[in-house]
Amino acid sequence: MTHTFCMKMFFILSVFGLILTSLTVSVFAESQEKSTVSIGYQPSTHQLAFMTAYQKGWYNETLSPIGVSDIKVFNFPTGAPEMQAMLAGDLDFAYVGSAPFVTAVSNGLDAKIIASANTQGSDLVMKKDLPYEKPEDLKGKKIATFPAGTIQDTILREWLQANNIDPVKDVDIKAMGPGDATTAILAGQVDAVFLPHPAPVTIEKENVGRIIVHSGEMEKGHSCCVLVASGDMIRNHPDIVQEVLRLHLKATEYNNEHPDEAAEHMQALTSIDPKAVIQSLDEWDGSFEIDPTKITSSVGTFAKQQSELGYLKCEVSEEALFDLTFWNALNS
């Protein structure tokens, strides 16, 4: 059954690729009209570009001249429910971790990565009263992280296995969103958390935990969040896709020059203390890398790791995950 599913998926994606190539020799091919655009995101510094672009009104300003009158935004705790929403057809674009996107594609999602949002940027945080010198010290501990198939879950399990720690038998991994995981460690319900920023800083500021391992130490240079466009948007509304990508670049560059303002925009959408956001940007090991060509290898690694973990219905290829047409047009 799995083999049949994979063959069907390969055929469908190949057909879509041929259609896209024939219809969009230029990214600026004629688009169908679309008045409403829906965008998903998560409350993380990894996705600051979206928050700044939205709060500054750039989506309305840029997309209204091409017929878009309504921008709907949806906040998700993690990538798993966000990809479920995209599979249901509720999202046109998503700022999401590349790992849950890979899982969704293996489940039939018709969408592609059009840009990177960031690399690295998550931390393993341990309760201050617990000793830690080496990975073995985690044995017997309860660790909260994002649900199965997410960036954090995948990296944590691979890192534990690489250090001869069975992620099922030697530790107790609890699937939680950032808010619940933060509450859990503050309440002493778990011993550690592995979360994207700014959650690690929030926990530090409460004087409850300390950062013990950066995600870049677990897997150097790993991809994290990406900007995804639905297949419908790519095929039927390439002009909107191109402008959304342009705004992603503009907002990323703006945030690099105006971090204090970016923190205020994040607070407006998430209620997270701007001071925690700024401290997060100072302490994290992340980078706002937006070039999708620089993460293809890392995303491919996630696909292999998730296949080994049993998260994928079938292996997915780079062609099934990326559409570089819009990025290349932006940089031509």
Short mmCIF file of C-alpha atoms in Angstrom, two decimals:
data_model
loop_
_atom_site.label_atom_id
_atom_site.label_comp_id
_atom_site.label_asym_id
_atom_site.label_seq_id
_atom_site.Cartn_x
_atom_site.Cartn_y
_atom_site.Cartn_z
CA MET A 1 0.00 0.00 0.00
CA THR A 2 2.83 2.37 0.91
CA HIS A 3 4.55 1.73 -2.41
CA THR A 4 1.32 2.41 -4.31
CA PHE A 5 0.75 5.62 -2.34
CA CYS A 6 4.30 6.80 -3.11
CA MET A 7 3.91 6.06 -6.81
CA LYS A 8 0.64 7.98 -6.92
CA MET A 9 2.21 10.90 -5.09
CA PHE A 10 5.17 10.92 -7.46
CA PHE A 11 2.85 10.90 -10.48
CA ILE A 12 0.67 13.71 -9.11
CA LEU A 13 3.63 15.90 -8.21
CA SER A 14 5.24 15.25 -11.60
CA VAL A 15 2.06 16.29 -13.40
CA PHE A 16 1.81 19.44 -11.29
CA GLY A 17 5.43 20.20 -12.11
CA LEU A 18 4.78 19.88 -15.83
CA ILE A 19 1.70 22.07 -15.60
CA LEU A 20 3.57 24.68 -13.62
CA THR A 21 6.44 24.72 -16.08
CA SER A 22 4.14 25.14 -19.07
CA LEU A 23 1.95 27.79 -17.49
CA THR A 24 4.65 29.85 -15.80
CA VAL A 25 7.57 30.11 -18.17
CA SER A 26 7.68 33.49 -16.50
CA VAL A 27 6.67 33.87 -12.86
CA PHE A 28 4.61 36.82 -13.96
CA ALA A 29 2.24 34.75 -16.07
CA GLU A 30 -1.41 35.83 -16.00
CA SER A 31 -3.05 34.99 -12.68
CA GLN A 32 -6.62 34.29 -11.72
CA GLU A 33 -8.32 36.80 -9.43
CA LYS A 34 -8.17 36.16 -5.68
CA SER A 35 -9.59 38.56 -3.10
CA THR A 36 -8.62 36.79 0.14
CA VAL A 37 -5.23 35.42 1.17
CA SER A 38 -4.78 33.32 4.32
CA ILE A 39 -1.43 33.01 6.11
CA GLY A 40 -0.44 30.75 9.01
CA TYR A 41 2.34 31.49 11.50
CA GLN A 42 3.62 30.58 14.98
CA PRO A 43 4.59 32.73 18.01
CA SER A 44 8.34 32.46 17.51
CA THR A 45 11.19 34.85 16.74
CA HIS A 46 11.88 32.53 13.80
CA GLN A 47 8.90 34.08 12.03
CA LEU A 48 9.50 37.76 12.77
CA ALA A 49 9.44 38.59 9.07
CA PHE A 50 5.75 37.76 8.84
CA MET A 51 4.89 39.72 12.00
CA THR A 52 6.65 42.86 10.84
CA ALA A 53 5.19 42.73 7.33
CA TYR A 54 1.70 42.21 8.73
CA GLN A 55 1.84 44.81 11.50
CA LYS A 56 3.26 47.46 9.17
CA GLY A 57 0.43 46.86 6.72
CA TRP A 58 2.72 45.78 3.92
CA TYR A 59 0.52 42.88 2.83
CA ASN A 60 -2.49 45.12 2.25
CA GLU A 61 -0.35 47.82 0.68
CA THR A 62 1.34 45.43 -1.74
CA LEU A 63 -1.43 42.98 -2.56
CA SER A 64 -4.45 45.29 -2.85
CA PRO A 65 -3.32 46.64 -6.26
CA ILE A 66 -3.50 43.07 -7.61
CA GLY A 67 -6.97 42.37 -6.26
CA VAL A 68 -6.42 41.09 -2.71
CA SER A 69 -8.75 42.92 -0.32
CA ASP A 70 -8.53 40.70 2.76
CA ILE A 71 -5.55 39.18 4.60
CA LYS A 72 -6.55 36.48 7.08
CA VAL A 73 -3.94 35.33 9.59
CA PHE A 74 -3.96 32.26 11.82
CA ASN A 75 -1.70 31.64 14.83
CA PHE A 76 -0.72 28.01 15.52
CA PRO A 77 1.19 26.66 18.55
CA THR A 78 3.31 24.28 16.43
CA GLY A 79 3.76 23.13 12.85
CA ALA A 80 1.68 19.97 13.19
CA PRO A 81 -1.77 21.64 13.46
CA GLU A 82 -0.67 24.31 11.02
CA MET A 83 0.02 21.70 8.36
CA GLN A 84 -3.29 20.01 9.11
CA ALA A 85 -4.96 23.33 8.33
CA MET A 86 -3.02 23.62 5.09
CA LEU A 87 -3.92 20.05 4.13
CA ALA A 88 -7.56 21.03 4.68
CA GLY A 89 -7.15 23.92 2.24
CA ASP A 90 -7.43 26.63 4.90
CA LEU A 91 -4.05 28.27 4.26
CA ASP A 92 -2.54 29.81 1.14
CA PHE A 93 0.83 30.48 2.77
CA ALA A 94 2.49 29.16 5.91
CA TYR A 95 5.48 30.11 7.99
CA VAL A 96 6.29 26.70 9.39
CA GLY A 97 9.12 24.36 10.30
CA SER A 98 10.54 22.48 7.35
CA ALA A 99 10.17 19.11 9.13
CA PRO A 100 6.38 19.22 9.65
CA PHE A 101 6.11 20.44 6.07
CA VAL A 102 7.98 17.33 4.88
CA THR A 103 5.58 15.16 6.87
CA ALA A 104 2.60 16.96 5.35
CA VAL A 105 3.90 16.49 1.80
CA SER A 106 4.26 12.77 2.44
CA ASN A 107 0.61 12.85 3.51
CA GLY A 108 -0.44 14.46 0.23
CA LEU A 109 -0.03 18.20 0.80
CA ASP A 110 0.15 20.13 -2.47
CA ALA A 111 2.56 22.95 -1.59
CA LYS A 112 6.20 24.01 -1.96
CA ILE A 113 8.88 25.84 -0.01
CA ILE A 114 9.57 29.17 -1.75
CA ALA A 115 12.01 30.60 0.83
CA SER A 116 13.83 29.88 4.04
CA ALA A 117 12.94 31.91 7.14
CA ASN A 118 15.74 30.93 9.51
CA THR A 119 18.26 28.29 10.48
CA GLN A 120 18.94 26.81 13.95
CA GLY A 121 17.43 28.84 16.83
CA SER A 122 16.09 26.27 19.34
CA ASP A 123 17.52 25.37 22.76
CA LEU A 124 17.43 22.54 25.26
CA VAL A 125 16.63 24.09 28.64
CA MET A 126 17.14 22.18 31.91
CA LYS A 127 15.79 22.97 35.37
CA LYS A 128 18.41 24.91 37.30
CA ASP A 129 18.46 22.48 40.23
CA LEU A 130 19.31 19.48 38.04
CA PRO A 131 22.96 18.74 37.15
CA TYR A 132 24.00 18.50 33.50
CA GLU A 133 27.44 17.85 32.05
CA LYS A 134 26.75 15.40 29.22
CA PRO A 135 23.79 13.97 27.27
CA GLU A 136 23.73 10.85 29.48
CA ASP A 137 22.55 13.08 32.33
CA LEU A 138 19.19 13.28 30.55
CA LYS A 139 18.43 9.59 31.13
CA GLY A 140 15.28 9.14 33.17
CA LYS A 141 14.22 12.74 32.61
CA LYS A 142 10.94 14.13 31.30
CA ILE A 143 11.51 16.41 28.30
CA ALA A 144 8.79 18.52 26.71
CA THR A 145 9.08 19.46 23.05
CA PHE A 146 6.91 19.97 19.97
CA PRO A 147 4.77 17.07 18.65
CA ALA A 148 6.03 14.22 16.45
CA GLY A 149 7.19 15.27 13.01
CA THR A 150 8.24 18.79 13.99
CA ILE A 151 11.74 20.26 13.78
CA GLN A 152 12.32 20.07 17.52
CA ASP A 153 10.99 16.53 17.92
CA THR A 154 13.05 15.26 14.98
CA ILE A 155 16.32 16.92 16.00
CA LEU A 156 15.96 15.95 19.66
CA ARG A 157 15.33 12.28 18.88
CA GLU A 158 18.19 12.08 16.38
CA TRP A 159 20.59 13.78 18.81
CA LEU A 160 19.61 11.47 21.65
CA GLN A 161 20.14 8.41 19.46
CA ALA A 162 23.51 9.76 18.31
CA ASN A 163 24.50 9.89 21.99
CA ASN A 164 23.34 6.31 22.65
CA ILE A 165 20.16 7.40 24.42
CA ASP A 166 16.95 5.66 23.40
CA PRO A 167 14.34 8.43 22.95
CA VAL A 168 11.58 5.97 23.86
CA LYS A 169 13.09 3.89 26.68
CA ASP A 170 15.68 6.19 28.29
CA VAL A 171 13.73 9.46 28.44
CA ASP A 172 10.08 10.48 28.59
CA ILE A 173 9.36 12.90 25.74
CA LYS A 174 6.15 14.90 26.18
CA ALA A 175 4.55 16.52 23.13
CA MET A 176 3.52 20.11 23.88
CA GLY A 177 3.24 23.54 22.33
CA PRO A 178 5.55 26.34 23.53
CA GLY A 179 3.08 27.77 26.04
CA ASP A 180 2.24 24.45 27.66
CA ALA A 181 5.88 23.34 27.71
CA THR A 182 6.98 26.59 29.34
CA THR A 183 4.23 26.26 31.95
CA ALA A 184 5.22 22.63 32.56
CA ILE A 185 8.85 23.37 33.38
CA LEU A 186 7.91 26.40 35.49
CA ALA A 187 5.55 24.15 37.46
CA GLY A 188 8.12 21.37 37.80
CA GLN A 189 6.07 18.93 35.74
CA VAL A 190 8.99 18.26 33.36
CA ASP A 191 12.74 18.33 33.83
CA ALA A 192 13.69 19.96 30.55
CA VAL A 193 12.24 21.47 27.38
CA PHE A 194 13.53 21.74 23.82
CA LEU A 195 11.87 24.75 22.23
CA PRO A 196 12.40 27.47 19.63
CA HIS A 197 13.09 31.01 20.74
CA PRO A 198 11.98 33.08 22.53
CA ALA A 199 10.68 30.37 24.92
CA PRO A 200 14.16 29.44 26.25
CA VAL A 201 14.79 33.06 27.26
CA THR A 202 11.35 33.34 28.86
CA ILE A 203 12.20 30.34 31.06
CA GLU A 204 15.63 31.77 31.88
CA LYS A 205 14.08 35.09 32.92
CA GLU A 206 11.86 33.22 35.39
CA ASN A 207 15.07 31.88 37.01
CA VAL A 208 13.80 28.32 36.66
CA GLY A 209 15.92 26.85 33.87
CA ARG A 210 19.20 27.28 32.04
CA ILE A 211 20.12 26.70 28.40
CA ILE A 212 22.38 23.65 28.16
CA VAL A 213 22.50 22.83 24.42
CA HIS A 214 21.80 24.91 21.30
CA SER A 215 20.11 23.15 18.38
CA GLY A 216 23.08 24.05 16.19
CA GLU A 217 25.22 21.89 18.47
CA MET A 218 22.84 19.01 17.84
CA GLU A 219 22.75 19.48 14.08
CA LYS A 220 24.96 22.25 12.75
CA GLY A 221 23.35 24.67 10.30
CA HIS A 222 20.01 22.86 10.26
CA SER A 223 17.04 24.35 8.49
CA CYS A 224 14.23 25.50 10.71
CA CYS A 225 11.31 27.65 9.57
CA VAL A 226 10.41 28.16 5.92
CA LEU A 227 7.85 30.05 3.84
CA VAL A 228 5.48 27.68 2.05
CA ALA A 229 3.01 28.46 -0.75
CA SER A 230 0.13 26.20 -1.69
CA GLY A 231 0.08 24.53 -5.08
CA ASP A 232 -3.04 26.49 -5.98
CA MET A 233 -1.26 29.79 -5.30
CA ILE A 234 1.78 28.74 -7.31
CA ARG A 235 -0.23 27.60 -10.32
CA ASN A 236 -3.06 30.11 -10.37
CA HIS A 237 -1.76 33.19 -8.55
CA PRO A 238 1.98 33.46 -9.25
CA ASP A 239 1.90 37.26 -9.04
CA ILE A 240 0.68 37.06 -5.43
CA VAL A 241 3.32 34.45 -4.59
CA GLN A 242 6.03 36.67 -6.03
CA GLU A 243 4.90 39.66 -3.97
CA VAL A 244 4.61 37.65 -0.75
CA LEU A 245 8.16 36.43 -1.29
CA ARG A 246 9.31 39.99 -1.96
CA LEU A 247 7.71 41.11 1.31
CA HIS A 248 9.45 38.27 3.15
CA LEU A 249 12.80 39.56 1.93
CA LYS A 250 11.89 43.18 2.70
CA ALA A 251 10.71 42.38 6.23
CA THR A 252 13.75 40.23 7.01
CA GLU A 253 16.11 43.00 5.98
CA TYR A 254 14.05 45.54 7.93
CA ASN A 255 14.13 43.42 11.09
CA ASN A 256 17.90 43.05 10.90
CA GLU A 257 18.17 46.84 10.96
CA HIS A 258 15.33 47.50 13.44
CA PRO A 259 15.27 44.66 16.01
CA ASP A 260 13.60 46.78 18.71
CA GLU A 261 10.71 47.62 16.41
CA ALA A 262 10.47 43.98 15.29
CA ALA A 263 10.11 42.98 18.95
CA GLU A 264 7.21 45.42 19.32
CA HIS A 265 5.49 43.93 16.28
CA MET A 266 5.88 40.46 17.78
CA GLN A 267 4.36 41.62 21.06
CA ALA A 268 1.35 43.02 19.19
CA LEU A 269 0.57 39.58 17.74
CA THR A 270 1.72 37.28 20.55
CA SER A 271 1.82 39.36 23.79
CA ILE A 272 5.43 38.22 24.32
CA ASP A 273 7.56 40.74 26.22
CA PRO A 274 9.72 42.71 23.72
CA LYS A 275 12.64 42.53 26.16
CA ALA A 276 12.50 38.74 25.98
CA VAL A 277 12.48 38.93 22.18
CA ILE A 278 15.55 41.19 22.11
CA GLN A 279 17.38 38.99 24.62
CA SER A 280 16.40 35.99 22.52
CA LEU A 281 17.95 37.52 19.41
CA ASP A 282 21.12 38.23 21.40
CA GLU A 283 21.43 34.73 22.86
CA TRP A 284 20.12 32.33 20.22
CA ASP A 285 22.31 30.51 17.74
CA GLY A 286 19.86 31.18 14.91
CA SER A 287 20.22 33.11 11.68
CA PHE A 288 17.61 34.74 9.45
CA GLU A 289 18.77 32.86 6.35
CA ILE A 290 16.14 33.28 3.63
CA ASP A 291 17.86 31.76 0.58
CA PRO A 292 16.07 28.44 -0.08
CA THR A 293 19.01 27.05 -2.06
CA LYS A 294 21.06 27.02 1.14
CA ILE A 295 18.70 24.68 3.00
CA THR A 296 17.86 22.04 0.40
CA SER A 297 20.41 19.61 1.82
CA SER A 298 19.25 20.12 5.40
CA VAL A 299 15.58 19.65 4.50
CA GLY A 300 16.55 16.50 2.61
CA THR A 301 18.26 15.27 5.77
CA PHE A 302 15.06 15.85 7.74
CA ALA A 303 13.16 13.81 5.16
CA LYS A 304 15.55 10.89 5.65
CA GLN A 305 15.47 11.20 9.44
CA GLN A 306 11.68 11.33 9.54
CA SER A 307 11.49 8.30 7.29
CA GLU A 308 13.74 6.42 9.73
CA LEU A 309 11.54 7.55 12.63
CA GLY A 310 8.48 6.21 10.83
CA TYR A 311 6.82 9.61 10.39
CA LEU A 312 6.50 9.50 6.59
CA LYS A 313 4.13 7.48 4.45
CA CYS A 314 6.81 7.54 1.76
CA GLU A 315 10.11 9.24 1.01
CA VAL A 316 9.84 12.65 -0.63
CA SER A 317 12.25 14.19 -3.12
CA GLU A 318 13.71 17.68 -3.27
CA GLU A 319 11.54 18.36 -6.33
CA ALA A 320 8.44 17.59 -4.28
CA LEU A 321 9.48 20.05 -1.56
CA PHE A 322 10.90 23.14 -3.28
CA ASP A 323 9.90 25.61 -5.98
CA LEU A 324 12.85 27.92 -6.63
CA THR A 325 11.19 29.67 -9.59
CA PHE A 326 10.11 32.68 -7.56
CA TRP A 327 13.39 33.02 -5.70
CA ASN A 328 15.32 32.91 -8.95
CA ALA A 329 13.02 35.53 -10.48
CA LEU A 330 13.50 37.78 -7.45
CA ASN A 331 17.27 37.57 -7.82
CA SER A 332 17.50 37.75 -11.60
#
